[in-house]
């Protein structure tokens, strides 16, 4: 019975350490990433010519190629997005009719 507080203290320390450790989400760089900007942040300015065009798989691939983004997310007018900042991620925003309204990195 005297060992019970020691066991609970050990569990609490172990759980506390597990909650404070940060997962490693680092991905290896994509070959040829960001040809327009240098490799640390995508270059949304390079794809601004797509604003006003329809959103489809071809437009998404073109935007990714132009900006050098590692990943792309498409957000409609009612889409909720996370607020995390990912420099090599391109966000393409569209309106109700599927037209691209803006492109930005992060």
JSON list of N, CA and C in Angstrom, two decimals, residues 31-93:
[
{"chain": "A", "resi": 31, "resn": "UNK", "atom": "N", "xyz": [11.62, 17.70, -54.35]},
{"chain": "A", "resi": 31, "resn": "UNK", "atom": "CA", "xyz": [12.60, 18.04, -55.40]},
{"chain": "A", "resi": 31, "resn": "UNK", "atom": "C", "xyz": [12.05, 19.18, -56.24]},
{"chain": "A", "resi": 32, "resn": "UNK", "atom": "N", "xyz": [12.84, 20.20, -56.42]},
{"chain": "A", "resi": 32, "resn": "UNK", "atom": "CA", "xyz": [12.44, 21.35, -57.23]},
{"chain": "A", "resi": 32, "resn": "UNK", "atom": "C", "xyz": [11.46, 22.27, -56.53]},
{"chain": "A", "resi": 33, "resn": "UNK", "atom": "N", "xyz": [11.36, 22.18, -55.21]},
{"chain": "A", "resi": 33, "resn": "UNK", "atom": "CA", "xyz": [10.40, 22.99, -54.48]},
{"chain": "A", "resi": 33, "resn": "UNK", "atom": "C", "xyz": [10.70, 24.47, -54.64]},
{"chain": "A", "resi": 34, "resn": "UNK", "atom": "N", "xyz": [9.67, 25.22, -54.85]},
{"chain": "A", "resi": 34, "resn": "UNK", "atom": "CA", "xyz": [9.69, 26.67, -54.95]},
{"chain": "A", "resi": 34, "resn": "UNK", "atom": "C", "xyz": [10.73, 27.20, -55.93]},
{"chain": "A", "resi": 35, "resn": "UNK", "atom": "N", "xyz": [10.60, 26.86, -57.19]},
{"chain": "A", "resi": 35, "resn": "UNK", "atom": "CA", "xyz": [11.54, 27.39, -58.16]},
{"chain": "A", "resi": 35, "resn": "UNK", "atom": "C", "xyz": [11.48, 28.90, -58.28]},
{"chain": "A", "resi": 36, "resn": "UNK", "atom": "N", "xyz": [10.34, 29.49, -57.91]},
{"chain": "A", "resi": 36, "resn": "UNK", "atom": "CA", "xyz": [10.17, 30.93, -58.06]},
{"chain": "A", "resi": 36, "resn": "UNK", "atom": "C", "xyz": [10.62, 31.72, -56.84]},
{"chain": "A", "resi": 37, "resn": "UNK", "atom": "N", "xyz": [10.83, 31.06, -55.69]},
{"chain": "A", "resi": 37, "resn": "UNK", "atom": "CA", "xyz": [11.06, 31.84, -54.51]},
{"chain": "A", "resi": 37, "resn": "UNK", "atom": "C", "xyz": [12.21, 31.45, -53.61]},
{"chain": "A", "resi": 38, "resn": "UNK", "atom": "N", "xyz": [12.77, 30.29, -53.70]},
{"chain": "A", "resi": 38, "resn": "UNK", "atom": "CA", "xyz": [13.93, 29.98, -52.89]},
{"chain": "A", "resi": 38, "resn": "UNK", "atom": "C", "xyz": [13.83, 28.77, -52.00]},
{"chain": "A", "resi": 39, "resn": "UNK", "atom": "N", "xyz": [12.66, 28.21, -51.75]},
{"chain": "A", "resi": 39, "resn": "UNK", "atom": "CA", "xyz": [12.58, 26.96, -51.03]},
{"chain": "A", "resi": 39, "resn": "UNK", "atom": "C", "xyz": [12.12, 27.01, -49.59]},
{"chain": "A", "resi": 40, "resn": "UNK", "atom": "N", "xyz": [11.93, 28.18, -48.98]},
{"chain": "A", "resi": 40, "resn": "UNK", "atom": "CA", "xyz": [11.48, 28.22, -47.60]},
{"chain": "A", "resi": 40, "resn": "UNK", "atom": "C", "xyz": [10.03, 28.64, -47.47]},
{"chain": "A", "resi": 41, "resn": "UNK", "atom": "N", "xyz": [9.49, 29.28, -48.46]},
{"chain": "A", "resi": 41, "resn": "UNK", "atom": "CA", "xyz": [8.08, 29.68, -48.46]},
{"chain": "A", "resi": 41, "resn": "UNK", "atom": "C", "xyz": [7.59, 29.69, -49.89]},
{"chain": "A", "resi": 42, "resn": "UNK", "atom": "N", "xyz": [6.36, 29.23, -50.08]},
{"chain": "A", "resi": 42, "resn": "UNK", "atom": "CA", "xyz": [5.84, 29.26, -51.45]},
{"chain": "A", "resi": 42, "resn": "UNK", "atom": "C", "xyz": [5.67, 30.71, -51.91]},
{"chain": "A", "resi": 43, "resn": "UNK", "atom": "N", "xyz": [5.57, 30.90, -53.20]},
{"chain": "A", "resi": 43, "resn": "UNK", "atom": "CA", "xyz": [5.51, 32.24, -53.78]},
{"chain": "A", "resi": 43, "resn": "UNK", "atom": "C", "xyz": [4.14, 32.45, -54.42]},
{"chain": "A", "resi": 44, "resn": "UNK", "atom": "N", "xyz": [3.16, 32.89, -53.62]},
{"chain": "A", "resi": 44, "resn": "UNK", "atom": "CA", "xyz": [1.80, 33.06, -54.09]},
{"chain": "A", "resi": 44, "resn": "UNK", "atom": "C", "xyz": [1.69, 34.09, -55.20]},
{"chain": "A", "resi": 45, "resn": "UNK", "atom": "N", "xyz": [2.56, 35.06, -55.22]},
{"chain": "A", "resi": 45, "resn": "UNK", "atom": "CA", "xyz": [2.50, 36.10, -56.25]},
{"chain": "A", "resi": 45, "resn": "UNK", "atom": "C", "xyz": [2.68, 35.51, -57.65]},
{"chain": "A", "resi": 46, "resn": "UNK", "atom": "N", "xyz": [3.39, 34.41, -57.75]},
{"chain": "A", "resi": 46, "resn": "UNK", "atom": "CA", "xyz": [3.64, 33.79, -59.05]},
{"chain": "A", "resi": 46, "resn": "UNK", "atom": "C", "xyz": [2.39, 33.20, -59.68]},
{"chain": "A", "resi": 47, "resn": "UNK", "atom": "N", "xyz": [1.34, 32.99, -58.89]},
{"chain": "A", "resi": 47, "resn": "UNK", "atom": "CA", "xyz": [0.12, 32.36, -59.42]},
{"chain": "A", "resi": 47, "resn": "UNK", "atom": "C", "xyz": [-1.08, 33.29, -59.41]},
{"chain": "A", "resi": 48, "resn": "UNK", "atom": "N", "xyz": [-0.87, 34.57, -59.20]},
{"chain": "A", "resi": 48, "resn": "UNK", "atom": "CA", "xyz": [-2.00, 35.51, -59.14]},
{"chain": "A", "resi": 48, "resn": "UNK", "atom": "C", "xyz": [-2.77, 35.60, -60.45]},
{"chain": "A", "resi": 49, "resn": "UNK", "atom": "N", "xyz": [-2.17, 35.18, -61.54]},
{"chain": "A", "resi": 49, "resn": "UNK", "atom": "CA", "xyz": [-2.88, 35.18, -62.83]},
{"chain": "A", "resi": 49, "resn": "UNK", "atom": "C", "xyz": [-4.05, 34.20, -62.85]},
{"chain": "A", "resi": 50, "resn": "UNK", "atom": "N", "xyz": [-4.10, 33.28, -61.88]},
{"chain": "A", "resi": 50, "resn": "UNK", "atom": "CA", "xyz": [-5.19, 32.31, -61.81]},
{"chain": "A", "resi": 50, "resn": "UNK", "atom": "C", "xyz": [-6.44, 32.86, -61.12]},
{"chain": "A", "resi": 51, "resn": "UNK", "atom": "N", "xyz": [-6.32, 34.02, -60.47]},
{"chain": "A", "resi": 51, "resn": "UNK", "atom": "CA", "xyz": [-7.49, 34.63, -59.82]},
{"chain": "A", "resi": 51, "resn": "UNK", "atom": "C", "xyz": [-8.52, 34.95, -60.90]},
{"chain": "A", "resi": 52, "resn": "UNK", "atom": "N", "xyz": [-9.76, 34.54, -60.65]},
{"chain": "A", "resi": 52, "resn": "UNK", "atom": "CA", "xyz": [-10.84, 34.76, -61.61]},
{"chain": "A", "resi": 52, "resn": "UNK", "atom": "C", "xyz": [-11.10, 33.57, -62.52]},
{"chain": "A", "resi": 53, "resn": "UNK", "atom": "N", "xyz": [-10.22, 32.59, -62.50]},
{"chain": "A", "resi": 53, "resn": "UNK", "atom": "CA", "xyz": [-10.43, 31.39, -63.31]},
{"chain": "A", "resi": 53, "resn": "UNK", "atom": "C", "xyz": [-11.14, 30.34, -62.48]},
{"chain": "A", "resi": 54, "resn": "UNK", "atom": "N", "xyz": [-11.65, 29.31, -63.14]},
{"chain": "A", "resi": 54, "resn": "UNK", "atom": "CA", "xyz": [-12.36, 28.24, -62.45]},
{"chain": "A", "resi": 54, "resn": "UNK", "atom": "C", "xyz": [-11.40, 27.31, -61.73]},
{"chain": "A", "resi": 55, "resn": "UNK", "atom": "N", "xyz": [-11.83, 26.82, -60.57]},
{"chain": "A", "resi": 55, "resn": "UNK", "atom": "CA", "xyz": [-11.02, 25.89, -59.80]},
{"chain": "A", "resi": 55, "resn": "UNK", "atom": "C", "xyz": [-11.29, 24.47, -60.28]},
{"chain": "A", "resi": 56, "resn": "UNK", "atom": "N", "xyz": [-10.23, 23.80, -60.70]},
{"chain": "A", "resi": 56, "resn": "UNK", "atom": "CA", "xyz": [-10.30, 22.39, -61.09]},
{"chain": "A", "resi": 56, "resn": "UNK", "atom": "C", "xyz": [-8.94, 21.77, -60.82]},
{"chain": "A", "resi": 57, "resn": "UNK", "atom": "N", "xyz": [-8.80, 20.49, -61.13]},
{"chain": "A", "resi": 57, "resn": "UNK", "atom": "CA", "xyz": [-7.53, 19.79, -60.85]},
{"chain": "A", "resi": 57, "resn": "UNK", "atom": "C", "xyz": [-6.38, 20.41, -61.63]},
{"chain": "A", "resi": 58, "resn": "UNK", "atom": "N", "xyz": [-6.64, 20.84, -62.86]},
{"chain": "A", "resi": 58, "resn": "UNK", "atom": "CA", "xyz": [-5.59, 21.45, -63.68]},
{"chain": "A", "resi": 58, "resn": "UNK", "atom": "C", "xyz": [-5.13, 22.78, -63.07]},
{"chain": "A", "resi": 59, "resn": "UNK", "atom": "N", "xyz": [-6.07, 23.60, -62.62]},
{"chain": "A", "resi": 59, "resn": "UNK", "atom": "CA", "xyz": [-5.71, 24.88, -62.00]},
{"chain": "A", "resi": 59, "resn": "UNK", "atom": "C", "xyz": [-4.94, 24.66, -60.70]},
{"chain": "A", "resi": 60, "resn": "UNK", "atom": "N", "xyz": [-5.35, 23.65, -59.94]},
{"chain": "A", "resi": 60, "resn": "UNK", "atom": "CA", "xyz": [-4.65, 23.36, -58.69]},
{"chain": "A", "resi": 60, "resn": "UNK", "atom": "C", "xyz": [-3.21, 22.91, -58.97]},
{"chain": "A", "resi": 61, "resn": "UNK", "atom": "N", "xyz": [-3.02, 22.05, -59.95]},
{"chain": "A", "resi": 61, "resn": "UNK", "atom": "CA", "xyz": [-1.67, 21.60, -60.29]},
{"chain": "A", "resi": 61, "resn": "UNK", "atom": "C", "xyz": [-0.82, 22.75, -60.81]},
{"chain": "A", "resi": 62, "resn": "UNK", "atom": "N", "xyz": [-1.43, 23.60, -61.64]},
{"chain": "A", "resi": 62, "resn": "UNK", "atom": "CA", "xyz": [-0.69, 24.76, -62.17]},
{"chain": "A", "resi": 62, "resn": "UNK", "atom": "C", "xyz": [-0.28, 25.70, -61.06]},
{"chain": "A", "resi": 63, "resn": "UNK", "atom": "N", "xyz": [-1.18, 25.95, -60.12]},
{"chain": "A", "resi": 63, "resn": "UNK", "atom": "CA", "xyz": [-0.87, 26.84, -58.99]},
{"chain": "A", "resi": 63, "resn": "UNK", "atom": "C", "xyz": [0.26, 26.26, -58.16]},
{"chain": "A", "resi": 64, "resn": "UNK", "atom": "N", "xyz": [0.23, 24.97, -57.94]},
{"chain": "A", "resi": 64, "resn": "UNK", "atom": "CA", "xyz": [1.30, 24.32, -57.17]},
{"chain": "A", "resi": 64, "resn": "UNK", "atom": "C", "xyz": [2.64, 24.45, -57.89]},
{"chain": "A", "resi": 65, "resn": "UNK", "atom": "N", "xyz": [2.63, 24.22, -59.19]},
{"chain": "A", "resi": 65, "resn": "UNK", "atom": "CA", "xyz": [3.87, 24.34, -59.97]},
{"chain": "A", "resi": 65, "resn": "UNK", "atom": "C", "xyz": [4.40, 25.77, -59.97]},
{"chain": "A", "resi": 66, "resn": "UNK", "atom": "N", "xyz": [3.51, 26.74, -60.15]},
{"chain": "A", "resi": 66, "resn": "UNK", "atom": "CA", "xyz": [3.93, 28.14, -60.22]},
{"chain": "A", "resi": 66, "resn": "UNK", "atom": "C", "xyz": [4.50, 28.65, -58.90]},
{"chain": "A", "resi": 67, "resn": "UNK", "atom": "N", "xyz": [3.90, 28.21, -57.80]},
{"chain": "A", "resi": 67, "resn": "UNK", "atom": "CA", "xyz": [4.28, 28.73, -56.49]},
{"chain": "A", "resi": 67, "resn": "UNK", "atom": "C", "xyz": [5.40, 27.94, -55.82]},
{"chain": "A", "resi": 68, "resn": "UNK", "atom": "N", "xyz": [5.60, 26.70, -56.25]},
{"chain": "A", "resi": 68, "resn": "UNK", "atom": "CA", "xyz": [6.59, 25.85, -55.60]},
{"chain": "A", "resi": 68, "resn": "UNK", "atom": "C", "xyz": [6.10, 25.28, -54.29]},
{"chain": "A", "resi": 69, "resn": "UNK", "atom": "N", "xyz": [4.79, 25.30, -54.06]},
{"chain": "A", "resi": 69, "resn": "UNK", "atom": "CA", "xyz": [4.23, 24.81, -52.80]},
{"chain": "A", "resi": 69, "resn": "UNK", "atom": "C", "xyz": [4.39, 23.30, -52.69]},
{"chain": "A", "resi": 70, "resn": "UNK", "atom": "N", "xyz": [4.60, 22.83, -51.46]},
{"chain": "A", "resi": 70, "resn": "UNK", "atom": "CA", "xyz": [4.66, 21.40, -51.19]},
{"chain": "A", "resi": 70, "resn": "UNK", "atom": "C", "xyz": [3.27, 20.80, -51.08]},
{"chain": "A", "resi": 71, "resn": "UNK", "atom": "N", "xyz": [2.32, 21.59, -50.63]},
{"chain": "A", "resi": 71, "resn": "UNK", "atom": "CA", "xyz": [0.94, 21.12, -50.50]},
{"chain": "A", "resi": 71, "resn": "UNK", "atom": "C", "xyz": [-0.01, 22.25, -50.84]},
{"chain": "A", "resi": 72, "resn": "UNK", "atom": "N", "xyz": [-1.23, 21.85, -51.19]},
{"chain": "A", "resi": 72, "resn": "UNK", "atom": "CA", "xyz": [-2.26, 22.81, -51.58]},
{"chain": "A", "resi": 72, "resn": "UNK", "atom": "C", "xyz": [-3.54, 22.45, -50.86]},
{"chain": "A", "resi": 73, "resn": "UNK", "atom": "N", "xyz": [-4.23, 23.46, -50.36]},
{"chain": "A", "resi": 73, "resn": "UNK", "atom": "CA", "xyz": [-5.58, 23.25, -49.82]},
{"chain": "A", "resi": 73, "resn": "UNK", "atom": "C", "xyz": [-6.50, 24.24, -50.51]},
{"chain": "A", "resi": 74, "resn": "UNK", "atom": "N", "xyz": [-7.69, 23.77, -50.81]},
{"chain": "A", "resi": 74, "resn": "UNK", "atom": "CA", "xyz": [-8.69, 24.59, -51.48]},
{"chain": "A", "resi": 74, "resn": "UNK", "atom": "C", "xyz": [-9.80, 24.87, -50.48]},
{"chain": "A", "resi": 75, "resn": "UNK", "atom": "N", "xyz": [-10.17, 26.14, -50.36]},
{"chain": "A", "resi": 75, "resn": "UNK", "atom": "CA", "xyz": [-11.19, 26.54, -49.40]},
{"chain": "A", "resi": 75, "resn": "UNK", "atom": "C", "xyz": [-12.30, 27.30, -50.10]},
{"chain": "A", "resi": 76, "resn": "UNK", "atom": "N", "xyz": [-13.50, 26.79, -49.96]},
{"chain": "A", "resi": 76, "resn": "UNK", "atom": "CA", "xyz": [-14.67, 27.49, -50.47]},
{"chain": "A", "resi": 76, "resn": "UNK", "atom": "C", "xyz": [-15.07, 28.59, -49.51]},
{"chain": "A", "resi": 77, "resn": "UNK", "atom": "N", "xyz": [-16.13, 29.33, -49.83]},
{"chain": "A", "resi": 77, "resn": "UNK", "atom": "CA", "xyz": [-16.52, 30.47, -49.00]},
{"chain": "A", "resi": 77, "resn": "UNK", "atom": "C", "xyz": [-16.94, 30.09, -47.58]},
{"chain": "A", "resi": 78, "resn": "UNK", "atom": "N", "xyz": [-17.42, 28.88, -47.37]},
{"chain": "A", "resi": 78, "resn": "UNK", "atom": "CA", "xyz": [-17.87, 28.46, -46.04]},
{"chain": "A", "resi": 78, "resn": "UNK", "atom": "C", "xyz": [-16.92, 27.45, -45.40]},
{"chain": "A", "resi": 79, "resn": "UNK", "atom": "N", "xyz": [-15.74, 27.28, -45.95]},
{"chain": "A", "resi": 79, "resn": "UNK", "atom": "CA", "xyz": [-14.79, 26.31, -45.43]},
{"chain": "A", "resi": 79, "resn": "UNK", "atom": "C", "xyz": [-14.04, 26.88, -44.22]},
{"chain": "A", "resi": 80, "resn": "UNK", "atom": "N", "xyz": [-14.02, 26.12, -43.14]},
{"chain": "A", "resi": 80, "resn": "UNK", "atom": "CA", "xyz": [-13.24, 26.52, -41.97]},
{"chain": "A", "resi": 80, "resn": "UNK", "atom": "C", "xyz": [-11.83, 25.97, -42.13]},
{"chain": "A", "resi": 81, "resn": "UNK", "atom": "N", "xyz": [-10.84, 26.81, -41.83]},
{"chain": "A", "resi": 81, "resn": "UNK", "atom": "CA", "xyz": [-9.44, 26.42, -41.98]},
{"chain": "A", "resi": 81, "resn": "UNK", "atom": "C", "xyz": [-8.74, 26.51, -40.64]},
{"chain": "A", "resi": 82, "resn": "UNK", "atom": "N", "xyz": [-7.71, 25.69, -40.48]},
{"chain": "A", "resi": 82, "resn": "UNK", "atom": "CA", "xyz": [-6.88, 25.79, -39.29]},
{"chain": "A", "resi": 82, "resn": "UNK", "atom": "C", "xyz": [-6.05, 27.06, -39.39]},
{"chain": "A", "resi": 83, "resn": "UNK", "atom": "N", "xyz": [-5.60, 27.56, -38.26]},
{"chain": "A", "resi": 83, "resn": "UNK", "atom": "CA", "xyz": [-4.82, 28.79, -38.23]},
{"chain": "A", "resi": 83, "resn": "UNK", "atom": "C", "xyz": [-3.32, 28.53, -38.14]},
{"chain": "A", "resi": 84, "resn": "UNK", "atom": "N", "xyz": [-2.90, 27.28, -38.31]},
{"chain": "A", "resi": 84, "resn": "UNK", "atom": "CA", "xyz": [-1.48, 26.98, -38.27]},
{"chain": "A", "resi": 84, "resn": "UNK", "atom": "C", "xyz": [-0.79, 27.54, -39.50]},
{"chain": "A", "resi": 85, "resn": "UNK", "atom": "N", "xyz": [0.46, 27.94, -39.35]},
{"chain": "A", "resi": 85, "resn": "UNK", "atom": "CA", "xyz": [1.22, 28.53, -40.45]},
{"chain": "A", "resi": 85, "resn": "UNK", "atom": "C", "xyz": [2.18, 27.48, -41.02]},
{"chain": "A", "resi": 86, "resn": "UNK", "atom": "N", "xyz": [2.00, 27.15, -42.28]},
{"chain": "A", "resi": 86, "resn": "UNK", "atom": "CA", "xyz": [2.86, 26.19, -42.98]},
{"chain": "A", "resi": 86, "resn": "UNK", "atom": "C", "xyz": [3.40, 26.93, -44.20]},
{"chain": "A", "resi": 87, "resn": "UNK", "atom": "N", "xyz": [4.63, 27.41, -44.16]},
{"chain": "A", "resi": 87, "resn": "UNK", "atom": "CA", "xyz": [5.17, 28.28, -45.21]},
{"chain": "A", "resi": 87, "resn": "UNK", "atom": "C", "xyz": [5.12, 27.70, -46.62]},
{"chain": "A", "resi": 88, "resn": "UNK", "atom": "N", "xyz": [5.23, 26.39, -46.74]},
{"chain": "A", "resi": 88, "resn": "UNK", "atom": "CA", "xyz": [5.25, 25.78, -48.07]},
{"chain": "A", "resi": 88, "resn": "UNK", "atom": "C", "xyz": [3.88, 25.25, -48.49]},
{"chain": "A", "resi": 89, "resn": "UNK", "atom": "N", "xyz": [2.81, 25.71, -47.82]},
{"chain": "A", "resi": 89, "resn": "UNK", "atom": "CA", "xyz": [1.45, 25.31, -48.18]},
{"chain": "A", "resi": 89, "resn": "UNK", "atom": "C", "xyz": [0.74, 26.47, -48.88]},
{"chain": "A", "resi": 90, "resn": "UNK", "atom": "N", "xyz": [0.12, 26.18, -50.00]},
{"chain": "A", "resi": 90, "resn": "UNK", "atom": "CA", "xyz": [-0.66, 27.16, -50.74]},
{"chain": "A", "resi": 90, "resn": "UNK", "atom": "C", "xyz": [-2.13, 26.97, -50.41]},
{"chain": "A", "resi": 91, "resn": "UNK", "atom": "N", "xyz": [-2.81, 28.06, -50.10]},
{"chain": "A", "resi": 91, "resn": "UNK", "atom": "CA", "xyz": [-4.25, 28.03, -49.89]},
{"chain": "A", "resi": 91, "resn": "UNK", "atom": "C", "xyz": [-4.91, 28.75, -51.05]},
{"chain": "A", "resi": 92, "resn": "UNK", "atom": "N", "xyz": [-5.80, 28.05, -51.73]},
{"chain": "A", "resi": 92, "resn": "UNK", "atom": "CA", "xyz": [-6.56, 28.62, -52.84]},
{"chain": "A", "resi": 92, "resn": "UNK", "atom": "C", "xyz": [-7.99, 28.83, -52.34]},
{"chain": "A", "resi": 93, "resn": "UNK", "atom": "N", "xyz": [-8.44, 30.06, -52.36]},
{"chain": "A", "resi": 93, "resn": "UNK", "atom": "CA", "xyz": [-9.81, 30.38, -51.91]},
{"chain": "A", "resi": 93, "resn": "UNK", "atom": "C", "xyz": [-10.70, 30.57, -53.14]}
]
